[in-house]
Amino acid sequence: MPVLPLDERCVDHKDAVSGKLQSVPALNPKRAQSRHFVVYLPPPASCSPALLEEFLERSEFIIQDLHWLLSLPHDLFWCQVIFDESLQKCLDSFLSNCPRRYDLHPPLPVAAQNAQREIHRCVFLTFLRMSTHKESKDHYITPCVFGEIIYNNYLFDIAKLMDICVLFGKGNSALLQKMIGNIFQHQPSYYQDLNDSVPTLLQVLCSILDVFGLQQDQDLVEPQKLEAQKRSTPLEMPVQELKDAVLYFCDSSSTLWAFLDIFPAASDTFRKHDFLSRLSNFYELCCPELENAIIKRKFEDKSMQTDLWRRLSHSRKKILETFHIILSNTCLQPILEHRAENIQPYIEDVLQVLTVLLPDRRFVCDYDELFPVAEDLNLLQQVSPTLDETRTSYILHGVQGAWADTRRPI
Amino acid sequence: MVLPRLTGALRSFSNVTRQDDYRGESSDLMNKRSKLREQVLESDLTWKKITQFVTGIVDQKEHEAINEGLKEILQAAKQIVGTDYGQEAVESAAVFLLKTFYVKESVGQNETRAIKQMFGPFPPTSATTACNAAYRIVSLLSHEKLNGLSQLFQENGEEDKVLFGKNVIFSFDMYELEKADDIPINGSIDIEDQLTLDF
């Protein structure tokens, strides 16, 4: 006899008050245990024994609880996941607070490292289990109900998905691609959420420019107050502020890239918001100014200068790669794979994007260095012999001009 | 200090996430400890069951020594838990101590951490007393009888459960900073600052 999906099954449950057995839906709050998962806090920045001990104690609680959770049978696992808010807080606090490898963090004692690693693994396995509607032949949830469960209970949201990509994507990309693909496939509302999130992501870029005093007047959403002080530039601002802002830039560019690298299908949503030109404008305004400041400023601690330079270089590369992922997935891949019957709109799109970014000359040079524009144009010429050569020449001249302006050899 | 993050902005300013607060107040750990004690209290394995089991599997002549050991463990549990929580709490703590120490010869870091997790700070001598008493009890049991005791603990514990994903090959690799070119020495990227021989 075929086994019913979990969302249609009923089980016998002993009533806590009367002690009588009663038949209840398998997914039922009464079946979740009151476990009280503690929230995750990052390892202490100092090696104070008391702080370290508290970190270890907290970690031990989380590890034990996640081991317990992962050992639960399918039905009880889902009851706990859906109805235990403390578990959701614990998982989300890990995603928010877990140090990224690119963060500044002093080395940890071995015990703390081991605890950190085990939590890392258990959190991943928990999300892995939460992202699949079919655990085995007999243990599954109706796909559309699964989509509703994960969405309505905020088991996944856009911020969590981005954190998951940046924390686990490096070594687990194949698995993660399946997980995130599965989530979007079974709950298309996540595409709408992504669409609603892009303006906030763009606002983050604006706020980074604002911190560096590089916000252009036309970027301002609201009129400035007359008495509002002009922000200091990267060359003038206090070192600590500069450092914090570079760290924010580094995290933002890395997270954005990690998400798109794992889930390139999100590119279309980003494109709708004019993301490419906003990204190249941001790069153009921010990166040369920051480079200049890091080179010219006098740092008491030389290692900080090197560190900031490295973070900036990393962030620059991530922005360029993000741009390429979006352009590639929305225009170039459909042309290459002949996904569309009529490739003309895609060709037009590529030409349009490349033309629009020409005024951002520094961006053009750096992008061209990593992803040669001539190669993309060559591809277009191959697939479309009737391509307007005037336009491709205009773009190529624009790129050459950008290289000449920045006095860098092509 | 909490670092500003891209996803932090999404959590704070977009309407696509649940708004939560994760400061992790200190009461968080205390609440967890009391939750753990509650769980032990709810366990089917009672002190009475254990005493009956242990005294039931040894010879009559060893009853006195066994009872003495069990009494010491109960006394140690009382010192660790305090008297505020009643006899039931003390007995469940005694179960926990015997379970923790029955295969240990001394109080190690793991045992200390386990007791502290459950009861918070405690007098170390009580743990030593419980450990020594458990050791004396166990030394009176044959290998077969000790297995019986292990089984009693395991039937009521979470050991031997299969973890989801035990066969998943998980990588701990995380994205790192990419390699970067060196900072231009005494250099500048400003065009006007560049060296020129055009006098």
Coordinates of C-alpha atoms in Angstrom, one line a residue:
Chain A
M1 CA 0.0 0.0 0.0
P2 CA 1.5 3.4 -0.9
V3 CA 2.5 5.5 2.0
L4 CA 0.7 8.8 2.3
P5 CA 2.6 12.1 2.2
L6 CA 3.4 13.5 5.6
D7 CA 1.0 16.4 5.2
E8 CA -1.9 13.9 4.8
R9 CA -1.0 11.4 7.5
C10 CA -2.5 11.1 11.0
V11 CA -0.8 9.5 14.0
D12 CA -1.8 8.4 17.5
H13 CA -0.8 11.0 20.0
K14 CA -1.0 10.7 23.8
D15 CA -2.8 13.7 25.2
A16 CA -0.7 15.4 27.8
V17 CA -3.7 16.1 30.1
S18 CA -6.0 13.2 29.7
G19 CA -3.3 10.6 28.9
K20 CA -5.7 9.2 26.2
L21 CA -4.5 8.3 22.7
Q22 CA -6.0 10.4 20.0
S23 CA -5.5 10.6 16.3
V24 CA -3.9 13.9 15.2
P25 CA -2.4 15.2 11.9
A26 CA 1.3 14.1 11.7
L27 CA 2.3 17.7 11.3
N28 CA 1.0 19.0 14.6
P29 CA 2.5 21.5 17.2
K30 CA 1.6 19.0 20.0
R31 CA 4.3 16.7 18.6
A32 CA 7.1 19.3 18.7
Q33 CA 9.3 19.1 21.9
S34 CA 9.9 22.1 24.0
R35 CA 13.7 22.1 23.6
H36 CA 14.7 25.7 23.8
F37 CA 17.5 26.0 21.3
V38 CA 19.9 28.8 22.3
V39 CA 21.0 31.5 19.8
Y40 CA 24.4 31.3 18.2
L41 CA 26.9 34.1 19.0
P42 CA 30.3 34.4 17.2
P43 CA 33.5 33.3 19.0
P44 CA 34.9 36.0 21.3
A45 CA 37.3 38.5 19.7
S46 CA 39.6 38.2 22.7
C47 CA 40.9 35.0 24.2
S48 CA 39.4 35.8 27.7
P49 CA 38.9 32.4 29.3
A50 CA 35.4 33.4 30.6
L51 CA 34.2 34.5 27.2
L52 CA 35.7 31.4 25.6
E53 CA 34.0 29.2 28.1
E54 CA 30.7 30.8 27.5
F55 CA 31.2 30.4 23.8
L56 CA 32.0 26.7 24.2
E57 CA 29.1 26.1 26.5
R58 CA 26.7 27.8 24.0
S59 CA 28.2 25.8 21.2
E60 CA 27.9 22.5 23.0
F61 CA 24.2 23.2 23.6
I62 CA 23.7 23.9 19.9
I63 CA 25.7 20.9 18.8
Q64 CA 23.7 18.5 21.1
D65 CA 20.4 20.0 20.0
L66 CA 21.2 19.8 16.3
H67 CA 22.4 16.2 16.7
W68 CA 19.1 15.4 18.4
L69 CA 17.2 17.2 15.7
L70 CA 19.0 15.5 12.8
S71 CA 18.4 12.1 14.4
L72 CA 14.7 12.6 14.6
P73 CA 12.5 10.6 12.2
H74 CA 11.1 12.6 9.2
D75 CA 7.7 13.5 10.8
L76 CA 9.1 14.7 14.1
F77 CA 11.9 16.6 12.4
W78 CA 9.3 18.6 10.4
C79 CA 7.1 19.2 13.5
Q80 CA 10.1 20.6 15.3
V81 CA 11.2 22.7 12.3
I82 CA 7.8 24.2 11.8
F83 CA 6.6 24.7 15.3
D84 CA 9.8 25.4 17.3
E85 CA 10.6 29.1 17.0
S86 CA 13.7 28.8 19.1
L87 CA 15.1 26.4 16.5
Q88 CA 14.5 29.0 13.8
K89 CA 16.1 31.7 15.8
C90 CA 19.1 29.5 16.5
L91 CA 19.6 28.7 12.7
D92 CA 19.1 32.3 11.7
S93 CA 21.4 33.6 14.3
F94 CA 24.1 31.3 13.0
L95 CA 23.6 32.5 9.5
S96 CA 23.7 36.2 10.6
N97 CA 26.6 35.9 13.1
C98 CA 28.9 33.2 11.9
P99 CA 32.2 34.7 10.9
R100 CA 33.0 34.6 7.2
R101 CA 36.4 33.5 6.2
Y102 CA 37.1 37.0 4.8
D103 CA 36.1 38.7 8.0
L104 CA 38.8 40.0 10.3
H105 CA 39.0 37.5 13.1
P106 CA 41.8 36.4 15.4
P107 CA 42.8 32.7 15.3
L108 CA 40.7 30.5 17.7
P109 CA 41.8 28.0 20.2
V110 CA 41.5 24.4 19.0
A111 CA 38.4 23.6 21.1
A112 CA 36.6 26.6 19.8
Q113 CA 37.6 25.8 16.2
N114 CA 36.2 22.2 16.6
A115 CA 33.0 23.5 18.1
Q116 CA 32.6 26.0 15.3
R117 CA 33.2 23.4 12.6
E118 CA 30.7 21.0 14.1
I119 CA 28.0 23.7 14.3
H120 CA 28.8 24.6 10.7
R121 CA 28.3 21.1 9.5
C122 CA 25.1 20.5 11.5
V123 CA 23.5 23.8 10.4
F124 CA 24.2 22.8 6.8
L125 CA 22.7 19.4 7.2
T126 CA 19.7 20.9 8.9
F127 CA 19.1 23.2 6.0
L128 CA 19.8 20.4 3.6
R129 CA 17.1 18.3 5.2
M130 CA 14.7 21.3 5.2
S131 CA 15.2 21.9 1.5
T132 CA 14.0 18.6 0.3
H133 CA 10.4 17.5 0.1
K134 CA 11.3 13.9 -0.5
E135 CA 13.7 12.3 2.0
S136 CA 13.0 8.7 0.9
K137 CA 10.4 6.7 -0.9
D138 CA 8.2 6.5 2.2
H139 CA 9.1 9.9 3.7
Y140 CA 7.9 12.8 1.7
I141 CA 5.7 15.9 1.6
T142 CA 3.4 16.9 -1.2
P143 CA 5.6 19.3 -3.3
C144 CA 3.1 22.2 -3.3
V145 CA 2.5 21.8 0.5
F146 CA 6.3 21.7 1.0
G147 CA 6.5 25.0 -0.9
E148 CA 3.9 26.5 1.4
I149 CA 5.4 25.2 4.5
I150 CA 8.9 26.6 3.9
Y151 CA 7.5 29.9 2.7
N152 CA 4.8 30.6 5.2
N153 CA 7.0 29.7 8.2
Y154 CA 10.0 31.7 6.9
L155 CA 12.1 28.5 7.0
F156 CA 13.9 30.1 4.1
D157 CA 13.9 33.7 3.0
I158 CA 16.1 35.7 0.7
A159 CA 18.5 36.9 3.4
K160 CA 18.9 33.3 4.7
L161 CA 19.5 32.0 1.2
M162 CA 22.2 34.6 0.5
D163 CA 23.9 33.7 3.9
I164 CA 23.7 30.0 3.1
C165 CA 25.4 30.6 -0.2
V166 CA 28.3 32.7 1.2
L167 CA 28.8 30.3 4.2
F168 CA 28.6 26.9 2.5
G169 CA 28.9 27.6 -1.3
K170 CA 32.7 27.2 -1.7
G171 CA 32.9 23.5 -1.0
N172 CA 29.4 22.4 -1.4
S173 CA 28.3 24.2 -4.5
A174 CA 26.7 21.2 -6.3
L175 CA 24.5 20.3 -3.3
L176 CA 23.7 23.9 -2.7
Q177 CA 22.6 24.5 -6.3
K178 CA 20.2 21.6 -6.0
M179 CA 18.9 22.8 -2.6
I180 CA 18.3 26.4 -3.8
G181 CA 16.9 25.3 -7.1
N182 CA 14.5 23.0 -5.3
I183 CA 13.3 25.8 -3.0
F184 CA 12.6 28.3 -5.9
Q185 CA 11.1 25.5 -8.0
H186 CA 8.5 24.5 -5.3
Q187 CA 7.8 28.0 -4.2
P188 CA 7.9 30.6 -7.0
S189 CA 6.9 33.3 -4.5
Y190 CA 10.6 33.5 -3.6
Y191 CA 11.2 35.1 -7.1
Q192 CA 8.8 37.8 -6.0
D193 CA 10.6 38.2 -2.7
L194 CA 13.9 38.4 -4.6
N195 CA 12.3 41.1 -6.8
D196 CA 11.2 43.0 -3.7
S197 CA 14.7 42.6 -2.2
V198 CA 16.7 44.1 -5.1
P199 CA 15.8 47.8 -4.3
T200 CA 17.2 47.2 -0.8
L201 CA 20.4 45.7 -2.2
L202 CA 20.7 48.7 -4.5
Q203 CA 20.2 50.9 -1.4
V204 CA 23.1 49.1 0.3
L205 CA 25.3 50.2 -2.6
C206 CA 24.0 53.8 -2.2
S207 CA 24.7 53.7 1.5
I208 CA 28.3 52.5 0.9
L209 CA 28.8 55.5 -1.5
D210 CA 27.2 57.7 1.1
V211 CA 29.6 56.5 3.9
F212 CA 32.5 57.3 1.6
G213 CA 31.0 60.8 0.8
L214 CA 30.7 59.8 -2.9
Q215 CA 27.0 59.9 -3.3
Q216 CA 26.1 62.0 -6.3
D217 CA 23.3 64.5 -5.9
Q218 CA 21.1 62.7 -8.5
D219 CA 21.4 59.5 -6.4
L220 CA 19.8 61.0 -3.4
V221 CA 16.3 59.9 -2.8
E222 CA 15.4 62.7 -0.5
P223 CA 16.5 66.4 -0.7
Q224 CA 19.4 67.1 1.5
K225 CA 18.9 69.3 4.6
L226 CA 20.5 72.7 4.3
E227 CA 22.5 72.2 7.5
A228 CA 23.5 68.6 6.6
Q229 CA 27.2 68.2 6.7
K230 CA 29.0 66.9 3.7
R231 CA 30.5 63.5 4.4
S232 CA 34.2 63.2 4.4
T233 CA 35.9 61.3 1.6
P234 CA 37.9 58.0 2.0
L235 CA 41.0 60.2 2.0
E236 CA 39.8 62.2 5.0
M237 CA 37.6 60.0 7.0
P238 CA 38.8 58.4 10.3
V239 CA 40.7 55.2 9.7
Q240 CA 38.3 53.1 11.7
E241 CA 35.4 54.3 9.6
L242 CA 37.3 53.6 6.5
K243 CA 38.0 50.1 7.7
D244 CA 34.4 49.4 8.7
A245 CA 33.1 50.7 5.3
V246 CA 35.7 48.5 3.4
L247 CA 34.6 45.5 5.4
Y248 CA 30.9 46.3 4.6
F249 CA 31.8 46.6 0.9
C250 CA 33.7 43.4 1.0
D251 CA 30.8 41.5 2.6
S252 CA 28.3 43.0 0.3
S253 CA 30.2 42.2 -2.9
S254 CA 31.1 38.7 -1.7
T255 CA 27.5 37.8 -0.6
L256 CA 26.0 39.1 -3.8
W257 CA 28.4 37.2 -5.9
A258 CA 28.1 34.0 -3.9
F259 CA 24.4 34.0 -4.3
L260 CA 24.4 34.6 -8.0
D261 CA 27.3 32.1 -8.5
I262 CA 25.2 29.4 -6.9
F263 CA 21.9 30.5 -8.3
P264 CA 22.5 32.3 -11.6
A265 CA 18.8 31.9 -12.4
A266 CA 18.3 35.0 -10.2
S267 CA 20.0 37.1 -12.8
D268 CA 16.8 38.0 -14.7
T269 CA 15.3 39.4 -11.6
F270 CA 18.4 41.6 -11.0
R271 CA 18.4 42.8 -14.6
K272 CA 14.8 44.1 -14.3
H273 CA 16.1 46.7 -11.8
D274 CA 18.7 48.1 -14.1
F275 CA 21.2 46.4 -11.8
L276 CA 24.0 46.3 -14.4
S277 CA 24.3 50.0 -14.9
R278 CA 23.9 50.7 -11.2
L279 CA 26.7 48.2 -10.5
S280 CA 29.1 49.8 -13.0
N281 CA 28.2 53.3 -11.8
F282 CA 28.9 52.2 -8.2
Y283 CA 32.2 50.7 -9.2
E284 CA 33.2 53.7 -11.1
L285 CA 32.5 56.1 -8.2
C286 CA 33.8 53.9 -5.4
C287 CA 36.8 51.9 -6.5
P288 CA 39.2 54.5 -7.9
E289 CA 38.6 56.8 -4.9
L290 CA 39.1 54.0 -2.4
E291 CA 42.3 52.8 -4.2
N292 CA 43.6 56.3 -4.2
A293 CA 42.9 56.8 -0.5
I294 CA 44.4 53.5 0.6
I295 CA 47.6 54.2 -1.4
K296 CA 48.0 57.8 -0.3
R297 CA 46.9 57.8 3.3
K298 CA 49.5 57.4 6.0
F299 CA 48.7 54.4 8.1
E300 CA 50.3 53.9 11.5
D301 CA 49.9 50.2 11.0
K302 CA 51.2 49.2 7.6
S303 CA 49.5 45.8 7.8
M304 CA 46.1 47.6 7.9
Q305 CA 47.0 49.3 4.6
T306 CA 47.8 45.9 3.0
D307 CA 44.7 44.4 4.4
L308 CA 42.4 47.1 3.1
W309 CA 44.1 47.0 -0.3
R310 CA 43.5 43.2 -0.4
R311 CA 39.9 43.6 0.6
L312 CA 39.3 46.3 -2.0
S313 CA 40.9 44.2 -4.7
H314 CA 38.7 41.2 -3.7
S315 CA 35.6 43.3 -3.7
R316 CA 36.4 44.8 -7.1
K317 CA 36.8 41.4 -8.5
K318 CA 33.5 40.2 -7.0
I319 CA 31.6 43.2 -8.5
L320 CA 33.1 42.5 -12.0
E321 CA 32.3 38.8 -11.7
T322 CA 28.7 39.6 -10.5
F323 CA 28.3 41.8 -13.5
H324 CA 29.5 39.0 -15.8
I325 CA 27.2 36.4 -14.2
I326 CA 24.2 38.6 -14.8
L327 CA 25.2 39.6 -18.4
S328 CA 26.1 36.1 -19.2
N329 CA 22.9 34.5 -17.9
T330 CA 20.5 37.0 -19.2
C331 CA 22.0 37.6 -22.7
L332 CA 25.1 35.6 -23.6
Q333 CA 24.1 32.1 -22.5
P334 CA 20.7 32.2 -24.3
I335 CA 22.6 33.1 -27.5
L336 CA 25.3 30.4 -27.0
E337 CA 22.9 27.7 -26.2
H338 CA 20.3 28.8 -28.8
R339 CA 17.8 28.7 -26.0
A340 CA 15.6 31.2 -27.8
E341 CA 14.3 30.9 -31.4
N342 CA 14.9 34.5 -32.0
I343 CA 18.3 35.6 -30.6
Q344 CA 18.1 39.1 -32.0
P345 CA 16.7 40.7 -28.8
Y346 CA 19.5 39.1 -26.8
I347 CA 22.1 40.4 -29.2
E348 CA 20.5 43.8 -29.0
D349 CA 20.6 43.5 -25.2
V350 CA 24.3 42.8 -25.1
L351 CA 25.1 45.7 -27.4
Q352 CA 22.9 48.0 -25.3
V353 CA 24.5 47.0 -22.0
L354 CA 28.0 47.4 -23.4
T355 CA 27.2 50.8 -24.9
V356 CA 25.7 52.1 -21.8
L357 CA 28.6 51.2 -19.6
L358 CA 31.2 52.9 -21.8
P359 CA 31.2 56.2 -19.8
D360 CA 32.3 54.2 -16.7
R361 CA 35.8 54.0 -18.1
R362 CA 37.6 52.5 -15.2
F363 CA 34.9 49.8 -14.9
V364 CA 35.2 49.2 -18.6
C365 CA 39.0 48.6 -18.4
D366 CA 38.8 46.3 -15.4
Y367 CA 35.9 44.3 -16.8
D368 CA 37.6 44.0 -20.2
E369 CA 40.7 42.8 -18.5
L370 CA 38.8 40.0 -16.8
F371 CA 36.2 39.3 -19.5
P372 CA 37.4 40.6 -22.8
V373 CA 34.7 42.6 -24.5
A374 CA 36.1 41.8 -28.0
E375 CA 35.5 38.1 -27.4
D376 CA 31.8 38.7 -26.7
L377 CA 31.5 40.9 -29.7
N378 CA 33.2 38.3 -31.8
L379 CA 30.6 35.7 -30.6
L380 CA 27.8 38.0 -31.6
Q381 CA 29.4 38.4 -35.1
Q382 CA 29.6 34.6 -35.4
V383 CA 25.9 34.0 -34.6
S384 CA 24.6 37.1 -36.4
P385 CA 26.4 37.8 -39.6
T386 CA 24.2 40.8 -40.2
L387 CA 25.4 42.5 -37.0
D388 CA 25.7 46.3 -37.3
E389 CA 29.5 46.8 -37.5
T390 CA 29.2 50.4 -36.7
R391 CA 27.9 49.6 -33.3
T392 CA 30.5 47.0 -32.5
S393 CA 33.3 49.3 -33.7
Y394 CA 31.8 52.1 -31.5
I395 CA 32.0 49.8 -28.5
L396 CA 35.5 48.5 -29.3
H397 CA 36.7 52.1 -29.8
G398 CA 35.1 53.0 -26.5
V399 CA 36.9 50.3 -24.7
Q400 CA 40.2 51.3 -26.3
G401 CA 39.5 54.9 -25.3
A402 CA 38.9 53.8 -21.8
W403 CA 42.2 52.0 -21.7
A404 CA 44.0 55.0 -23.1
D405 CA 42.3 57.3 -20.6
T406 CA 43.5 55.2 -17.7
R407 CA 46.9 55.0 -19.3
R408 CA 47.1 51.3 -19.0
P409 CA 48.4 49.1 -21.8
I410 CA 45.8 47.0 -23.6
Chain B
M1 CA 31.0 44.4 17.7
V2 CA 28.5 43.1 15.1
L3 CA 29.8 43.7 11.5
P4 CA 27.4 45.3 9.1
R5 CA 26.3 42.8 6.5
L6 CA 24.4 42.9 3.2
T7 CA 22.0 40.4 4.6
G8 CA 21.7 42.5 7.7
A9 CA 20.3 45.3 5.6
L10 CA 17.8 42.9 4.0
R11 CA 16.7 41.7 7.4
S12 CA 16.3 45.2 8.7
F13 CA 14.9 47.1 5.8
S14 CA 13.1 44.7 3.5
N15 CA 9.8 43.0 4.1
V16 CA 10.8 39.6 3.0
T17 CA 12.3 38.3 6.3
R18 CA 10.9 37.6 9.7
Q19 CA 12.1 40.3 12.2
D20 CA 13.9 38.7 15.0
D21 CA 16.4 39.7 17.7
Y22 CA 19.4 37.5 18.3
R23 CA 21.4 39.3 21.0
G24 CA 21.6 36.1 23.0
E25 CA 20.9 37.4 26.4
S26 CA 22.7 35.7 29.3
S27 CA 19.3 34.3 30.5
D28 CA 19.3 32.3 27.3
L29 CA 21.9 29.9 28.8
M30 CA 20.1 29.7 32.2
N31 CA 16.8 29.0 30.5
K32 CA 18.5 26.2 28.6
R33 CA 19.9 24.6 31.7
S34 CA 16.6 24.6 33.4
K35 CA 15.0 23.1 30.3
L36 CA 17.7 20.3 30.4
R37 CA 16.9 19.6 34.0
E38 CA 13.2 19.4 33.1
Q39 CA 14.0 16.9 30.4
V40 CA 15.9 14.7 32.9
L41 CA 13.0 14.9 35.3
E42 CA 10.7 13.8 32.6
S43 CA 12.9 10.8 31.8
D44 CA 11.5 7.4 32.4
L45 CA 14.8 6.4 34.0
T46 CA 14.3 7.1 37.8
W47 CA 16.8 6.8 40.6
K48 CA 14.5 4.1 42.1
K49 CA 14.8 2.1 38.9
I50 CA 18.5 2.3 39.0
T51 CA 19.0 1.4 42.6
Q52 CA 16.7 -1.6 42.1
F53 CA 18.5 -2.6 39.0
V54 CA 22.0 -2.3 40.5
T55 CA 21.2 -4.0 43.8
G56 CA 19.3 -6.7 42.0
I57 CA 22.3 -7.8 39.9
V58 CA 24.9 -8.1 42.7
D59 CA 25.3 -10.6 45.5
Q60 CA 23.7 -9.9 48.9
K61 CA 27.1 -9.4 50.5
E62 CA 27.9 -6.5 48.2
H63 CA 24.6 -4.7 48.9
E64 CA 26.1 -2.6 51.7
A65 CA 29.0 -1.3 49.6
I66 CA 26.6 -0.6 46.7
N67 CA 24.2 1.2 48.9
E68 CA 27.0 3.2 50.4
G69 CA 28.1 4.3 46.9
L70 CA 24.6 5.1 45.7
K71 CA 24.1 7.2 48.9
E72 CA 27.3 9.2 48.2
I73 CA 26.1 9.9 44.6
L74 CA 22.8 11.1 45.9
Q75 CA 24.6 13.3 48.5
A76 CA 26.8 14.8 45.8
A77 CA 23.7 15.4 43.6
K78 CA 22.2 17.3 46.5
Q79 CA 25.2 19.5 46.8
I80 CA 25.2 20.2 43.1
V81 CA 21.5 20.9 42.7
G82 CA 20.8 22.4 46.1
T83 CA 17.7 21.6 48.2
D84 CA 15.4 24.3 46.6
Y85 CA 14.3 22.0 43.8
G86 CA 13.0 19.1 45.9
Q87 CA 13.9 15.4 46.2
E88 CA 12.8 14.6 42.7
A89 CA 15.3 17.0 41.2
V90 CA 18.1 15.7 43.4
E91 CA 17.3 12.1 42.3
S92 CA 17.3 13.0 38.7
A93 CA 20.6 14.7 39.2
A94 CA 21.9 11.5 40.8
V95 CA 20.9 9.6 37.7
F96 CA 22.7 12.1 35.6
L97 CA 25.9 11.8 37.7
L98 CA 25.9 8.0 37.7
K99 CA 25.3 8.0 33.9
T100 CA 28.1 10.5 33.4
F101 CA 30.7 8.7 35.6
Y102 CA 29.9 5.0 35.4
V103 CA 32.6 4.4 32.7
K104 CA 35.0 7.1 34.0
E105 CA 37.9 6.7 36.4
S106 CA 38.3 10.5 37.0
V107 CA 36.5 13.8 36.4
G108 CA 37.7 15.0 33.0
Q109 CA 37.0 18.2 31.1
N110 CA 34.1 16.7 29.2
E111 CA 32.4 15.5 32.4
T112 CA 33.0 18.9 34.1
R113 CA 31.5 20.6 31.1
A114 CA 28.5 18.3 31.0
I115 CA 27.7 18.9 34.7
K116 CA 28.1 22.6 34.3
Q117 CA 25.9 22.6 31.3
M118 CA 23.1 21.0 33.3
F119 CA 23.4 22.6 36.6
G120 CA 25.6 25.7 36.2
P121 CA 28.6 26.3 38.5
F122 CA 29.1 23.4 41.1
P123 CA 31.5 22.4 43.8
P124 CA 34.3 20.3 42.2
T125 CA 34.5 18.0 45.2
S126 CA 31.0 16.8 44.7
A127 CA 31.8 15.7 41.2
T128 CA 34.9 13.9 42.5
T129 CA 32.8 12.2 45.2
A130 CA 30.2 11.1 42.7
C131 CA 32.9 9.8 40.3
N132 CA 34.7 7.8 43.0
A133 CA 31.4 6.3 44.2
A134 CA 30.4 5.4 40.6
Y135 CA 33.8 3.8 40.1
R136 CA 33.5 1.7 43.3
I137 CA 30.0 0.5 42.3
V138 CA 31.1 -0.4 38.8
S139 CA 34.2 -2.3 40.1
L140 CA 31.7 -4.6 41.9
L141 CA 30.0 -5.5 38.6
S142 CA 31.0 -8.2 36.2
H143 CA 31.5 -7.3 32.6
E144 CA 28.1 -8.8 31.7
K145 CA 26.4 -6.9 34.5
L146 CA 28.0 -3.7 33.4
N147 CA 26.7 -4.2 29.9
G148 CA 23.2 -4.5 31.4
L149 CA 23.7 -1.1 33.1
S150 CA 24.9 0.4 29.9
Q151 CA 21.9 -0.9 28.1
L152 CA 19.6 0.6 30.8
F153 CA 21.2 4.0 30.2
Q154 CA 21.1 3.7 26.4
E155 CA 17.5 2.6 26.3
N156 CA 16.7 5.9 27.9
G157 CA 19.2 8.1 26.1
E158 CA 19.8 9.5 22.7
E159 CA 22.8 7.3 21.9
D160 CA 23.0 5.1 18.8
K161 CA 20.6 7.2 16.8
V162 CA 21.4 7.7 13.1
L163 CA 22.0 11.3 12.2
F164 CA 20.5 12.5 8.9
G165 CA 23.2 13.2 6.4
K166 CA 25.9 11.0 7.9
N167 CA 26.9 10.0 4.4
V168 CA 26.9 13.5 3.0
I169 CA 30.4 14.6 2.1
F170 CA 30.5 18.0 3.7
S171 CA 33.2 20.5 2.9
F172 CA 34.3 23.0 5.5
D173 CA 35.8 25.2 2.7
M174 CA 34.7 28.8 2.8
Y175 CA 35.2 31.7 0.4
E176 CA 38.4 33.5 1.2
L177 CA 39.9 36.8 0.1
E178 CA 41.1 36.6 -3.4
K179 CA 44.8 37.1 -4.1
A180 CA 45.6 40.7 -4.9
D181 CA 48.4 42.6 -6.6
D182 CA 50.7 44.4 -4.3
I183 CA 50.0 48.0 -3.5
P184 CA 51.9 50.3 -6.0
I185 CA 55.1 51.4 -4.1
N186 CA 55.1 55.1 -3.6
G187 CA 52.6 55.1 -6.4
S188 CA 49.4 56.6 -7.2
I189 CA 46.7 55.9 -9.7
D190 CA 46.1 59.5 -10.3
I191 CA 47.0 60.5 -13.8
E192 CA 48.4 63.8 -12.8
D193 CA 50.7 62.2 -10.3
Q194 CA 52.3 59.9 -12.8
L195 CA 55.9 60.4 -13.7
T196 CA 56.4 62.2 -17.1
L197 CA 59.6 62.9 -19.1
D198 CA 57.7 65.4 -21.2
F199 CA 59.5 68.7 -20.0

